[in-house]
Coordinates of C-alpha atoms in Angstrom, one line a residue:
Chain A
M27 CA 0.0 0.0 0.0
T28 CA 1.5 3.3 -1.1
A29 CA 1.4 6.1 1.4
N30 CA 1.5 8.6 -1.4
Q31 CA -2.1 8.5 -2.3
V32 CA -4.0 11.7 -3.1
W33 CA -7.7 11.4 -2.4
V34 CA -10.6 13.5 -3.5
F35 CA -13.9 13.3 -1.8
V36 CA -16.3 13.4 -4.7
E37 CA -19.5 15.1 -3.7
Q38 CA -22.9 14.4 -5.2
R39 CA -26.3 15.8 -4.7
D40 CA -29.3 14.0 -6.2
G41 CA -26.9 11.8 -8.1
K42 CA -25.2 14.8 -9.7
P43 CA -21.5 15.2 -9.1
A44 CA -20.3 18.6 -8.0
D45 CA -18.1 20.6 -10.4
V46 CA -15.7 21.3 -7.6
S47 CA -14.9 17.6 -7.2
F48 CA -13.7 17.4 -10.8
E49 CA -11.7 20.6 -10.3
L50 CA -10.0 19.0 -7.3
L51 CA -9.3 15.8 -9.2
S52 CA -7.6 17.9 -11.9
K53 CA -5.4 19.5 -9.2
G54 CA -5.0 16.3 -7.3
R55 CA -3.6 14.6 -10.4
K56 CA -0.8 17.1 -10.5
L57 CA -0.1 16.7 -6.8
A58 CA -0.1 12.9 -7.1
E59 CA 2.4 13.2 -10.0
S60 CA 4.7 15.3 -7.8
L61 CA 4.4 12.7 -5.0
K62 CA 4.9 9.9 -7.5
G63 CA 1.7 8.4 -6.1
D64 CA -1.8 7.6 -7.2
L65 CA -4.9 9.8 -7.4
K66 CA -8.1 8.2 -6.0
S67 CA -11.7 9.3 -5.7
V68 CA -14.1 8.5 -3.0
I69 CA -17.8 8.4 -3.8
I70 CA -20.6 7.8 -1.2
G71 CA -24.2 7.7 -2.3
H72 CA -26.7 5.6 -4.2
H73 CA -26.4 4.6 -7.9
V74 CA -23.1 6.5 -8.0
K75 CA -21.0 4.1 -10.1
D76 CA -21.3 6.3 -13.2
I77 CA -19.9 9.2 -11.2
A78 CA -17.1 6.9 -10.1
R79 CA -16.3 6.0 -13.7
E80 CA -16.3 9.7 -14.6
T81 CA -13.5 10.3 -12.2
F82 CA -11.3 8.1 -14.4
S83 CA -11.5 10.9 -17.0
F84 CA -9.7 13.1 -14.5
G85 CA -7.0 10.7 -13.8
A86 CA -8.3 8.7 -10.8
K87 CA -6.5 5.3 -10.8
E88 CA -9.0 3.9 -8.4
A89 CA -12.5 4.9 -7.3
L90 CA -13.6 3.8 -3.8
V91 CA -17.4 3.5 -3.9
V92 CA -19.8 3.0 -1.0
D93 CA -23.2 2.6 -2.7
H94 CA -26.3 2.1 -0.6
E95 CA -29.9 3.2 -0.5
A96 CA -29.5 4.6 3.0
L97 CA -26.6 6.8 1.7
E98 CA -28.5 8.5 -1.2
H99 CA -28.4 11.9 0.5
Y100 CA -25.5 13.4 2.5
N101 CA -25.8 12.5 6.2
T102 CA -23.2 13.9 8.6
M103 CA -23.0 10.8 10.8
A104 CA -23.0 8.1 8.2
Y105 CA -20.7 9.9 5.7
S106 CA -18.2 11.0 8.3
R107 CA -18.0 7.5 9.9
I108 CA -17.3 5.9 6.5
M109 CA -14.6 8.5 5.7
N110 CA -13.1 8.1 9.1
E111 CA -12.8 4.3 8.6
L112 CA -11.4 4.6 5.0
V113 CA -8.8 7.3 5.9
T114 CA -7.7 5.4 9.0
E115 CA -7.3 2.2 7.0
H116 CA -5.6 3.5 3.9
Q117 CA -3.7 6.5 5.3
P118 CA -3.7 8.6 2.1
R119 CA -1.1 11.4 2.2
I120 CA -3.6 14.0 1.1
V121 CA -7.4 14.3 1.2
L122 CA -9.2 17.2 -0.6
Y123 CA -12.8 18.3 -0.2
G124 CA -14.8 21.0 -1.9
A125 CA -15.5 23.9 0.5
T126 CA -19.2 23.5 0.1
P127 CA -21.8 23.1 2.8
I128 CA -21.3 19.3 2.6
G129 CA -17.5 19.5 2.5
R130 CA -17.3 22.0 5.3
D131 CA -19.6 19.8 7.4
L132 CA -17.7 16.6 6.7
A133 CA -14.0 17.5 6.5
P134 CA -13.6 18.9 10.0
R135 CA -15.2 15.8 11.5
V136 CA -12.9 13.5 9.6
A137 CA -9.9 15.6 10.4
S138 CA -10.8 15.6 14.1
F139 CA -11.3 11.8 14.2
T140 CA -8.0 11.1 12.4
R141 CA -6.2 14.0 14.1
S142 CA -5.1 15.4 10.8
G143 CA -4.2 18.9 9.8
L144 CA -7.0 20.6 7.9
T145 CA -6.8 24.0 6.1
A146 CA -9.9 25.7 4.9
D147 CA -10.5 27.6 1.7
C148 CA -7.1 27.2 0.0
T149 CA -6.5 29.3 -3.1
D150 CA -3.5 27.3 -4.2
L151 CA -1.9 23.9 -3.4
Q152 CA 1.7 22.9 -4.1
I153 CA 4.1 20.1 -3.2
S154 CA 7.5 21.1 -1.9
D155 CA 10.4 20.0 0.3
V156 CA 10.2 22.0 3.5
T157 CA 12.6 22.8 6.3
Y158 CA 10.6 23.6 9.4
L159 CA 12.2 24.2 12.8
K160 CA 15.4 22.7 11.4
K161 CA 13.8 19.5 10.4
Q162 CA 13.5 18.3 6.8
Y163 CA 10.2 17.3 5.5
P164 CA 10.2 15.9 1.9
K165 CA 7.3 16.7 -0.4
L166 CA 4.9 18.4 2.0
L167 CA 1.6 19.9 0.9
L168 CA 1.8 23.7 0.9
Q169 CA -1.7 25.1 1.6
I170 CA -1.9 28.7 0.5
R171 CA -4.6 31.0 1.6
P172 CA -5.1 34.7 2.2
A173 CA -5.6 35.5 5.9
F174 CA -6.3 38.2 8.4
G175 CA -8.5 40.5 6.4
G176 CA -6.5 39.9 3.3
N177 CA -3.4 41.7 4.5
I178 CA -1.3 38.6 4.4
I179 CA -1.0 35.4 2.3
A180 CA -0.3 32.5 4.6
T181 CA 1.3 29.2 3.6
I182 CA 0.1 26.5 6.0
I183 CA 1.8 23.1 6.4
S184 CA 0.9 20.0 8.4
P185 CA 4.4 18.7 8.8
D186 CA 3.9 15.9 11.3
S187 CA 0.4 14.9 10.2
P188 CA 0.4 11.6 8.3
V189 CA -2.7 12.7 6.4
Q190 CA -2.9 16.3 5.1
M191 CA -6.4 17.7 4.4
A192 CA -7.6 20.8 2.7
T193 CA -10.8 22.3 1.4
V194 CA -11.0 24.4 -1.7
R195 CA -13.9 26.6 -3.0
E196 CA -15.7 25.9 -6.2
G197 CA -14.0 27.4 -9.3
V198 CA -10.6 28.1 -7.7
M199 CA -8.9 25.2 -9.5
E200 CA -9.3 24.6 -13.2
M201 CA -11.2 21.6 -14.4
V202 CA -9.0 19.7 -16.9
P203 CA -10.2 16.3 -18.1
L204 CA -7.7 14.0 -19.7
K205 CA -7.8 13.4 -23.4
K206 CA -8.1 9.7 -22.7
P207 CA -9.5 8.4 -19.4
V208 CA -7.1 6.2 -17.4
N209 CA -8.0 2.6 -17.0
G210 CA -9.2 3.0 -13.4
K211 CA -10.4 0.4 -11.0
L212 CA -13.7 0.6 -9.3
T213 CA -13.6 -0.8 -5.8
E214 CA -16.9 -1.4 -4.0
I215 CA -16.9 -1.1 -0.3
P216 CA -19.8 -2.6 1.6
Y217 CA -21.9 -0.3 3.8
R218 CA -22.3 -1.6 7.3
P219 CA -24.8 0.7 9.1
T220 CA -24.4 1.5 12.8
P221 CA -27.1 2.9 15.1
E222 CA -25.1 6.2 15.3
D223 CA -25.6 6.7 11.5
R224 CA -29.3 7.4 12.3
L225 CA -28.8 10.0 15.0
I226 CA -29.5 12.6 12.3
E227 CA -32.1 12.4 9.6
V228 CA -32.7 14.7 6.7
M229 CA -36.5 15.2 6.6
E230 CA -36.9 17.6 3.7
R231 CA -34.6 19.0 1.0
H232 CA -35.4 22.1 -1.1
Y233 CA -32.9 23.3 -3.7
A234 CA -33.4 25.8 -6.4
E235 CA -31.0 25.5 -9.3
S236 CA -29.0 28.7 -9.1
K237 CA -30.1 31.3 -11.6
V238 CA -26.7 32.9 -11.7
N239 CA -23.7 31.2 -13.1
L240 CA -20.9 33.7 -12.8
K241 CA -18.3 31.1 -14.0
V242 CA -19.5 31.1 -17.6
A243 CA -20.2 34.8 -18.0
P244 CA -17.9 36.4 -20.6
I245 CA -18.3 39.8 -19.0
I246 CA -18.8 40.6 -15.3
V247 CA -19.7 43.9 -13.8
A248 CA -18.8 43.9 -10.1
G249 CA -19.4 46.3 -7.3
G250 CA -17.8 46.8 -3.9
Y251 CA -18.6 48.5 -0.7
G252 CA -17.7 51.8 -2.5
M253 CA -20.9 51.6 -4.4
G254 CA -22.5 52.9 -1.3
S255 CA -26.0 51.4 -1.4
K256 CA -28.2 48.7 -2.8
E257 CA -30.0 51.4 -4.9
N258 CA -26.7 52.4 -6.5
F259 CA -26.1 48.8 -7.5
Q260 CA -29.0 49.2 -9.9
L261 CA -26.6 51.1 -12.1
L262 CA -24.4 48.0 -12.3
Y263 CA -27.4 46.0 -13.5
E264 CA -28.1 48.6 -16.1
L265 CA -24.5 48.5 -17.4
A266 CA -24.6 44.7 -17.3
H267 CA -27.8 44.7 -19.3
V268 CA -26.3 46.9 -22.0
L269 CA -23.1 44.7 -22.2
G270 CA -24.8 41.3 -21.9
A271 CA -22.9 40.8 -18.6
E272 CA -23.6 39.3 -15.2
V273 CA -23.4 41.4 -12.0
A274 CA -21.2 40.3 -9.0
G275 CA -20.1 41.8 -5.7
T276 CA -17.4 41.7 -3.1
R277 CA -17.9 40.2 0.3
A278 CA -18.2 43.6 1.8
A279 CA -21.0 44.5 -0.6
V280 CA -22.7 41.2 0.2
D281 CA -22.3 41.7 3.9
A282 CA -23.7 45.2 3.6
G283 CA -26.8 43.8 1.8
F284 CA -26.1 45.5 -1.5
I285 CA -26.2 42.2 -3.4
E286 CA -27.1 38.5 -2.8
R287 CA -24.5 36.1 -1.6
E288 CA -24.7 33.8 -4.6
R289 CA -23.1 36.6 -6.6
Q290 CA -20.1 37.0 -4.4
V291 CA -16.7 36.8 -6.1
G292 CA -13.6 36.1 -4.0
Q293 CA -11.9 33.6 -1.7
T294 CA -15.1 32.7 0.1
G295 CA -17.3 33.2 -3.0
V296 CA -16.9 32.2 -6.6
T297 CA -13.7 32.4 -8.6
V298 CA -14.2 33.7 -12.1
R299 CA -12.1 34.1 -15.3
P300 CA -14.2 36.2 -17.6
K301 CA -13.0 38.0 -20.8
L302 CA -13.7 41.3 -19.0
Y303 CA -14.1 42.2 -15.4
I304 CA -15.3 45.7 -14.6
A305 CA -14.5 46.5 -10.9
C306 CA -16.6 49.4 -9.7
G307 CA -16.0 50.9 -6.3
I308 CA -13.9 47.9 -5.3
S309 CA -10.7 48.6 -3.3
G310 CA -9.1 45.3 -4.2
A311 CA -8.6 43.3 -1.0
I312 CA -6.6 40.1 -1.6
Q313 CA -9.6 37.9 -0.9
H314 CA -11.5 39.6 -3.7
R315 CA -8.5 39.5 -6.1
A316 CA -8.1 35.8 -5.4
G317 CA -11.4 35.4 -7.1
M318 CA -11.0 37.5 -10.2
Q319 CA -7.3 38.3 -10.9
E320 CA -7.1 35.7 -13.7
S321 CA -9.7 37.6 -15.8
Q322 CA -8.4 38.4 -19.2
K323 CA -8.9 42.1 -18.9
I324 CA -9.8 44.1 -15.8
I325 CA -11.2 47.6 -15.8
A326 CA -11.1 49.4 -12.4
I327 CA -13.2 52.4 -11.6
N328 CA -12.6 54.0 -8.3
N329 CA -12.3 57.5 -6.9
D330 CA -9.3 56.6 -4.8
P331 CA -6.2 56.6 -7.0
D332 CA -4.3 54.6 -4.4
A333 CA -6.8 51.7 -4.3
P334 CA -4.9 48.4 -4.6
I335 CA -7.3 47.4 -7.5
F336 CA -5.3 49.7 -9.7
E337 CA -2.2 47.6 -9.2
I338 CA -3.8 44.6 -10.9
C339 CA -6.1 46.2 -13.5
H340 CA -5.3 46.7 -17.1
Y341 CA -7.3 49.8 -17.6
G342 CA -7.9 52.3 -14.8
I343 CA -10.3 55.1 -14.4
V344 CA -10.0 57.4 -11.4
G345 CA -13.5 58.9 -10.9
D346 CA -16.8 58.7 -9.2
V347 CA -18.5 55.4 -10.3
M348 CA -21.9 57.1 -10.1
E349 CA -20.9 59.5 -12.8
V350 CA -18.5 57.3 -14.8
I351 CA -21.0 54.4 -15.3
P352 CA -23.9 56.4 -16.8
R353 CA -21.4 58.1 -19.1
F354 CA -19.9 54.8 -20.1
I355 CA -23.4 53.4 -21.0
E356 CA -24.1 56.5 -23.0
V357 CA -20.8 56.4 -25.0
Y358 CA -21.2 52.7 -25.5
K359 CA -24.7 52.9 -26.9
H360 CA -23.7 55.8 -29.1
K361 CA -20.7 53.9 -30.6
L362 CA -22.8 50.8 -31.3
K363 CA -25.3 52.8 -33.4
Chain B
M17 CA -37.4 20.2 32.8
G18 CA -35.8 22.6 30.4
Y19 CA -32.6 22.3 28.3
R20 CA -29.1 22.7 29.3
S21 CA -27.2 24.7 26.6
I22 CA -23.5 25.4 26.3
V23 CA -22.6 28.3 24.0
L24 CA -19.1 28.6 22.5
V25 CA -18.1 32.2 22.0
K26 CA -14.9 33.8 20.7
Q27 CA -13.4 37.2 20.9
V28 CA -11.9 38.1 17.5
P29 CA -9.9 40.9 15.9
D30 CA -12.2 43.1 13.9
T31 CA -10.8 42.1 10.6
A32 CA -13.4 44.3 8.8
N33 CA -11.7 47.4 10.2
I34 CA -8.0 46.9 9.4
S35 CA -6.0 50.0 9.1
G36 CA -2.4 50.7 8.0
E37 CA -1.0 50.7 11.5
V38 CA -2.1 47.1 12.0
M39 CA 0.5 45.8 9.6
K40 CA 4.1 45.7 11.0
P41 CA 6.9 46.7 8.8
D42 CA 7.9 43.0 8.4
G43 CA 4.5 42.2 7.0
T44 CA 3.1 40.5 10.0
V45 CA 0.0 41.5 11.8
N46 CA 0.0 43.4 15.0
R47 CA -2.9 41.8 16.7
A48 CA -2.8 44.1 19.6
A49 CA -3.6 47.1 17.4
L50 CA -6.8 45.6 16.2
P51 CA -10.1 46.2 18.1
A52 CA -11.4 43.0 19.6
I53 CA -15.1 42.2 19.2
F54 CA -17.6 39.5 20.0
N55 CA -17.6 37.2 17.0
P56 CA -20.9 38.1 15.3
E57 CA -22.3 34.7 14.7
D58 CA -21.4 33.5 18.2
R59 CA -23.6 36.3 19.5
I60 CA -26.4 34.8 17.4
A61 CA -25.7 31.4 18.9
L62 CA -26.1 32.8 22.4
E63 CA -29.4 34.5 21.3
I64 CA -30.7 31.1 20.1
A65 CA -29.7 29.4 23.3
L66 CA -31.5 32.1 25.3
Q67 CA -34.6 31.7 23.2
V68 CA -34.6 28.0 23.9
K69 CA -34.4 28.8 27.6
D70 CA -37.2 31.5 27.3
R71 CA -39.5 28.9 25.8
H72 CA -38.6 25.7 27.5
G73 CA -36.7 26.7 30.6
G74 CA -33.2 25.4 31.5
E75 CA -29.8 26.9 31.7
V76 CA -27.4 28.8 29.4
I77 CA -23.6 28.5 30.0
A78 CA -21.2 30.4 27.8
L79 CA -17.6 29.3 27.3
T80 CA -14.7 31.0 25.6
M81 CA -11.1 29.9 25.1
G82 CA -8.8 32.8 24.8
P83 CA -6.4 35.2 26.6
P84 CA -7.5 36.9 29.9
K85 CA -8.8 39.8 27.9
A86 CA -11.6 37.5 26.5
S87 CA -13.4 38.0 29.8
E88 CA -14.8 41.1 28.1
I89 CA -17.2 39.1 25.9
L90 CA -18.1 36.8 28.8
R91 CA -19.4 39.9 30.6
E92 CA -21.4 40.7 27.5
C93 CA -22.9 37.2 27.6
L94 CA -24.0 37.9 31.2
Y95 CA -25.5 41.2 30.1
M96 CA -27.6 39.3 27.5
G97 CA -28.8 36.7 30.0
A98 CA -26.3 33.8 30.2
D99 CA -26.6 32.1 33.6
R100 CA -23.0 31.2 33.9
V101 CA -19.7 31.9 32.0
Y102 CA -16.3 30.2 32.0
L103 CA -13.0 31.5 30.7
I104 CA -10.8 28.7 29.4
S105 CA -7.3 30.2 29.5
D106 CA -3.8 29.0 29.8
R107 CA -0.5 30.1 28.3
K108 CA -0.2 26.5 27.1
F109 CA -3.2 27.0 24.8
A110 CA -1.5 29.6 22.8
G111 CA -1.0 29.0 19.1
A112 CA -3.9 26.4 18.9
D113 CA -5.3 25.5 15.5
T114 CA -8.9 24.3 15.2
L115 CA -8.0 20.7 16.2
A116 CA -6.2 21.7 19.4
T117 CA -9.0 24.2 20.2
S118 CA -11.7 21.7 19.7
Y119 CA -9.9 19.3 22.0
V120 CA -9.8 21.8 24.8
L121 CA -13.3 23.0 24.3
S122 CA -14.7 19.4 24.2
E123 CA -12.9 18.5 27.5
A124 CA -14.2 21.7 29.2
I125 CA -17.7 20.8 28.1
K126 CA -17.4 17.3 29.4
K127 CA -16.2 18.7 32.8
L128 CA -19.4 20.7 33.0
G129 CA -21.6 17.6 33.1
D130 CA -24.6 16.6 31.0
F131 CA -26.0 18.9 28.4
D132 CA -28.6 19.0 25.7
F133 CA -27.2 21.5 23.2
V134 CA -23.9 23.0 22.2
F135 CA -24.5 26.2 20.2
A136 CA -21.8 28.0 18.2
G137 CA -21.5 30.5 15.4
R138 CA -21.0 28.9 12.0
Q139 CA -17.5 30.5 11.8
A140 CA -15.3 33.2 13.3
I141 CA -14.4 36.2 11.2
D142 CA -10.7 36.0 11.9
G143 CA -10.2 32.6 10.2
D144 CA -13.5 31.8 8.5
T145 CA -12.7 28.1 8.8
A146 CA -16.1 26.8 10.3
Q147 CA -14.1 23.9 11.6
V148 CA -14.2 24.2 15.4
G149 CA -17.9 23.4 15.7
P150 CA -17.9 20.1 13.8
Q151 CA -14.6 19.1 15.4
T152 CA -15.9 19.7 18.9
A153 CA -19.0 17.7 18.0
E154 CA -16.8 14.8 16.8
K155 CA -14.7 14.9 20.0
L156 CA -17.9 14.8 22.1
G157 CA -19.2 12.0 19.9
I158 CA -22.5 13.8 19.2
P159 CA -24.2 14.8 15.9
Q160 CA -24.0 18.3 14.5
I161 CA -26.3 20.5 12.4
T162 CA -24.4 23.2 10.7
Y163 CA -25.7 26.4 9.0
V164 CA -28.8 26.5 11.1
D165 CA -31.1 29.5 10.7
Q166 CA -34.1 28.2 12.6
I167 CA -35.1 25.7 15.2
V168 CA -38.3 24.3 13.8
E169 CA -39.3 22.0 16.6
L170 CA -38.0 21.0 20.0
N171 CA -39.7 18.0 21.5
G172 CA -38.3 15.9 24.2
K173 CA -34.8 14.8 23.2
V174 CA -35.3 15.5 19.5
V175 CA -34.6 18.8 17.7
T176 CA -35.7 19.7 14.2
A177 CA -33.8 22.5 12.6
R178 CA -33.6 24.2 9.2
R179 CA -30.2 24.5 7.5
R180 CA -30.0 27.4 5.1
F181 CA -27.7 27.5 2.1
D182 CA -27.2 29.9 -0.8
N183 CA -29.5 27.9 -3.1
G184 CA -32.0 26.3 -0.7
Y185 CA -32.6 24.7 2.6
E186 CA -32.9 21.3 4.4
I187 CA -35.0 20.3 7.4
V188 CA -32.9 18.0 9.6
R189 CA -33.9 16.1 12.7
S190 CA -31.3 15.1 15.3
Q191 CA -31.3 13.3 18.6
L192 CA -30.0 15.3 21.6
P193 CA -27.4 16.0 22.7
A194 CA -26.3 17.8 19.5
L195 CA -24.1 20.6 18.4
L196 CA -25.7 23.3 16.3
T197 CA -23.8 26.1 14.4
V198 CA -25.9 29.1 13.5
I199 CA -25.7 31.7 10.7
Q200 CA -26.1 35.4 11.1
E201 CA -29.7 35.4 9.7
A202 CA -30.9 33.0 12.4
A203 CA -31.8 35.8 14.9
E204 CA -31.4 39.4 16.0
P205 CA -29.3 39.4 19.2
R206 CA -31.2 40.9 22.1
P207 CA -29.8 44.1 23.6
F208 CA -28.1 44.1 27.0
K209 CA -30.5 44.2 29.9
A210 CA -29.9 47.4 31.9
T211 CA -30.2 45.7 35.3
R212 CA -27.9 42.8 34.3
L213 CA -25.4 45.3 32.9
M214 CA -25.4 47.2 36.2
T215 CA -24.9 43.9 38.1
Y216 CA -22.4 42.2 36.0
K217 CA -20.2 45.0 34.7
S218 CA -18.0 44.4 37.8
A219 CA -17.8 40.6 37.2
K220 CA -14.2 39.6 37.2
S221 CA -11.9 36.7 36.4
L222 CA -9.1 35.6 38.7
M223 CA -6.6 37.3 36.5
E224 CA -8.5 40.5 36.6
L225 CA -8.7 40.3 40.4
E226 CA -4.9 39.8 40.5
K227 CA -4.5 43.0 38.5
M228 CA -6.6 44.9 41.1
V229 CA -4.4 43.4 43.9
E230 CA -1.2 44.4 42.2
G231 CA 0.3 47.4 43.9
N232 CA -2.4 47.6 46.5
P233 CA -1.1 46.0 49.8
L234 CA -4.6 46.5 51.4
L235 CA -6.2 43.9 49.1
S236 CA -5.7 40.1 49.2
R237 CA -6.4 38.0 46.2
E238 CA -8.1 35.3 48.2
D239 CA -10.4 37.7 50.1
L240 CA -11.3 39.4 46.8
R241 CA -12.1 36.1 45.1
H242 CA -14.2 35.0 48.0
E243 CA -16.1 38.3 48.0
Y244 CA -16.7 38.2 44.2
E245 CA -17.9 34.5 44.5
E246 CA -20.3 35.5 47.3
R247 CA -21.8 38.2 45.1
G248 CA -22.0 35.9 42.0
L249 CA -19.5 38.1 40.2
F250 CA -16.6 35.7 39.8
I251 CA -15.8 34.4 36.4
P252 CA -14.2 31.0 36.8
T253 CA -11.1 30.2 34.8
L254 CA -10.4 26.7 33.6
T255 CA -6.7 26.0 33.0
M256 CA -4.9 23.0 31.5
D257 CA -4.3 21.5 34.8
E258 CA -7.8 21.9 36.1
L259 CA -9.1 20.2 33.0
K260 CA -6.5 17.5 33.3
L261 CA -5.5 17.9 29.7
D262 CA -2.9 16.2 27.7
E263 CA -0.4 18.9 27.1
S264 CA 0.8 17.4 23.8
R265 CA -2.7 18.0 22.4
C266 CA -3.0 21.7 23.5
G267 CA -1.8 24.9 21.9
H268 CA 1.0 25.0 19.3
S269 CA 2.3 21.5 20.1
G270 CA -1.2 20.0 19.7
S271 CA -1.8 21.7 16.4
P272 CA -1.1 19.7 13.3
T273 CA -1.3 22.8 11.1
K274 CA 1.5 25.3 11.2
V275 CA 2.0 28.6 9.6
F276 CA 5.1 28.0 7.5
K277 CA 5.3 31.4 5.9
V278 CA 3.4 34.7 5.8
E279 CA 3.9 37.2 3.1
S280 CA 2.5 40.7 3.2
V281 CA 0.7 41.3 0.0
V282 CA 3.0 42.7 -2.5
L283 CA 1.3 44.0 -5.5
A284 CA 3.1 43.1 -8.6
G285 CA 3.6 45.4 -11.6
G286 CA 1.1 48.1 -11.2
E287 CA 1.4 48.9 -14.9
H288 CA -1.9 49.9 -16.3
E289 CA -3.3 52.2 -18.9
K290 CA -5.1 55.2 -17.5
F291 CA -8.3 56.6 -19.0
E292 CA -9.9 59.9 -18.0
P293 CA -13.4 59.7 -16.7
T294 CA -14.6 62.0 -19.5
R295 CA -16.6 61.2 -22.6
E296 CA -13.4 61.2 -24.7
G297 CA -11.6 59.0 -22.2
L298 CA -14.4 56.5 -22.2
D299 CA -14.7 56.6 -26.0
R300 CA -11.0 55.7 -26.2
L301 CA -11.4 52.8 -23.7
I302 CA -14.4 51.4 -25.5
T303 CA -12.6 51.5 -28.8
K304 CA -9.7 49.7 -27.3
L305 CA -12.1 47.0 -25.9
M306 CA -13.6 46.6 -29.4
E307 CA -10.1 46.2 -30.8
D308 CA -9.4 43.6 -28.1
R309 CA -12.6 41.8 -29.5
I310 CA -14.2 42.0 -26.0
F311 CA -16.9 44.3 -27.2
G312 CA -18.8 44.4 -30.4

């Protein structure tokens, strides 16, 4: 049994795999290559063997599948117990989870049981030899995340933890399927229920398919706390309408109630890579930049010439957004005529 | 009968209000320069626990692990209506990550005897990890319901709660005891009660009493402690020895995750093309975007 396995917990809801799991498999494949180890997927649910096979297209050499009627929907107690047992038995070197409501419910329980290091909301993962407190640690997982209000970027390591765990938000890693799937092995693991599995029961589930999909929008008009109010955000919707764009916001704008949370871009929101990102009244905290700095072109509009957003934008306009945007719409419409 | 609720609270640096002076020249953070506040979602957790007590009777006990200064938020818990508060504090707890923190918290909870609920905020604003709640539940061997915005029903030893997500919700039923983490939208925290504020503003922990004794030969620590206990104004401190903890699982040594490197955010480049906010400037920009084939 190799100790260099990289595992990805593949999350499903109503039999549909989460995008973030395939993104993590894509990243996990590279980590496994650096470790000279194998990438494996773990799928818990009911009728999930097709999902297991899909992970072979992302390089999983083996899919560990626990398939049972009682496991159709995520259940904290049953899922965490299964993961606890699998991780304890196989001792993978790395386990990755999506930083979704399911991943954030599950990962800490498994990390606690196995006493593993767990780092939340990583924006990058790398493998590197590390010297820490004068000790050499070959091929550790570097878990990189902004911290402390975005003033610093921290690299977290779990040097003495046999299993290193991390969660990553959806969209942060790129989804890269292989041209040819690997010839993976599907291993079925029997489900043996315990009374504790039933301490929690999900009685009802109500999900609306999200109307917004920022990840596929070619143009995004985003507003920050500097927009000032929910009413002023209307202007962004007008601009977005004219440009055929989606509207997004920073965490500060979401927290202030200017815009709904599903439109939040940044470390704890969505990561986007549009053709054009128009940042309006956004100062440019690192957490926000983590979610948008790979945009092809960035326009920044801000009345503070020293705002950090100007350091990463391609085109900058120093001015009052409430004046610049209506003028922008007017000039744009005029030119299109 | 009522329910016995433990509430986990944390004093956090107000990361939403970071100014230039907070960053040291070497790029690290000067924590002392940040205002310390009651973690917002933990205050909601306390409110929900108090609502359970209002409706069903019982007891609300607030716990915080932190430096002596964290007594500040324990007093706030008393102002809101907590029956008892405990400060869990020891130099050996310093540098704890979420695993070491949940170990100490779970052992402190066990020491306080039987309980029905543990309530906590979904996450603290200084780390946003949302890990301590589930890890504490795991160490206590009890189920957890995270992202709770409402207790739908409470009947005997069964709680039904609603979990709220960006795109929907779930109704979940759990046997008690259970740990619930709550989100900001779950409740409005009640204001401080004037009478309680008058009573408890002088509540003190042992370390705070020691400060009073310092330089005042007329006061004795033990007399003061006795007096404050009599008046119900003593905030007990639980240390590593009192909790009989395994030192290797506390603080920095009990934390599998380590901060290997911190870099202050250095902005690369800074080269960008400037456009005036005028009609002409915007015309030039839009033309450029058309040439870039982004517009048009």
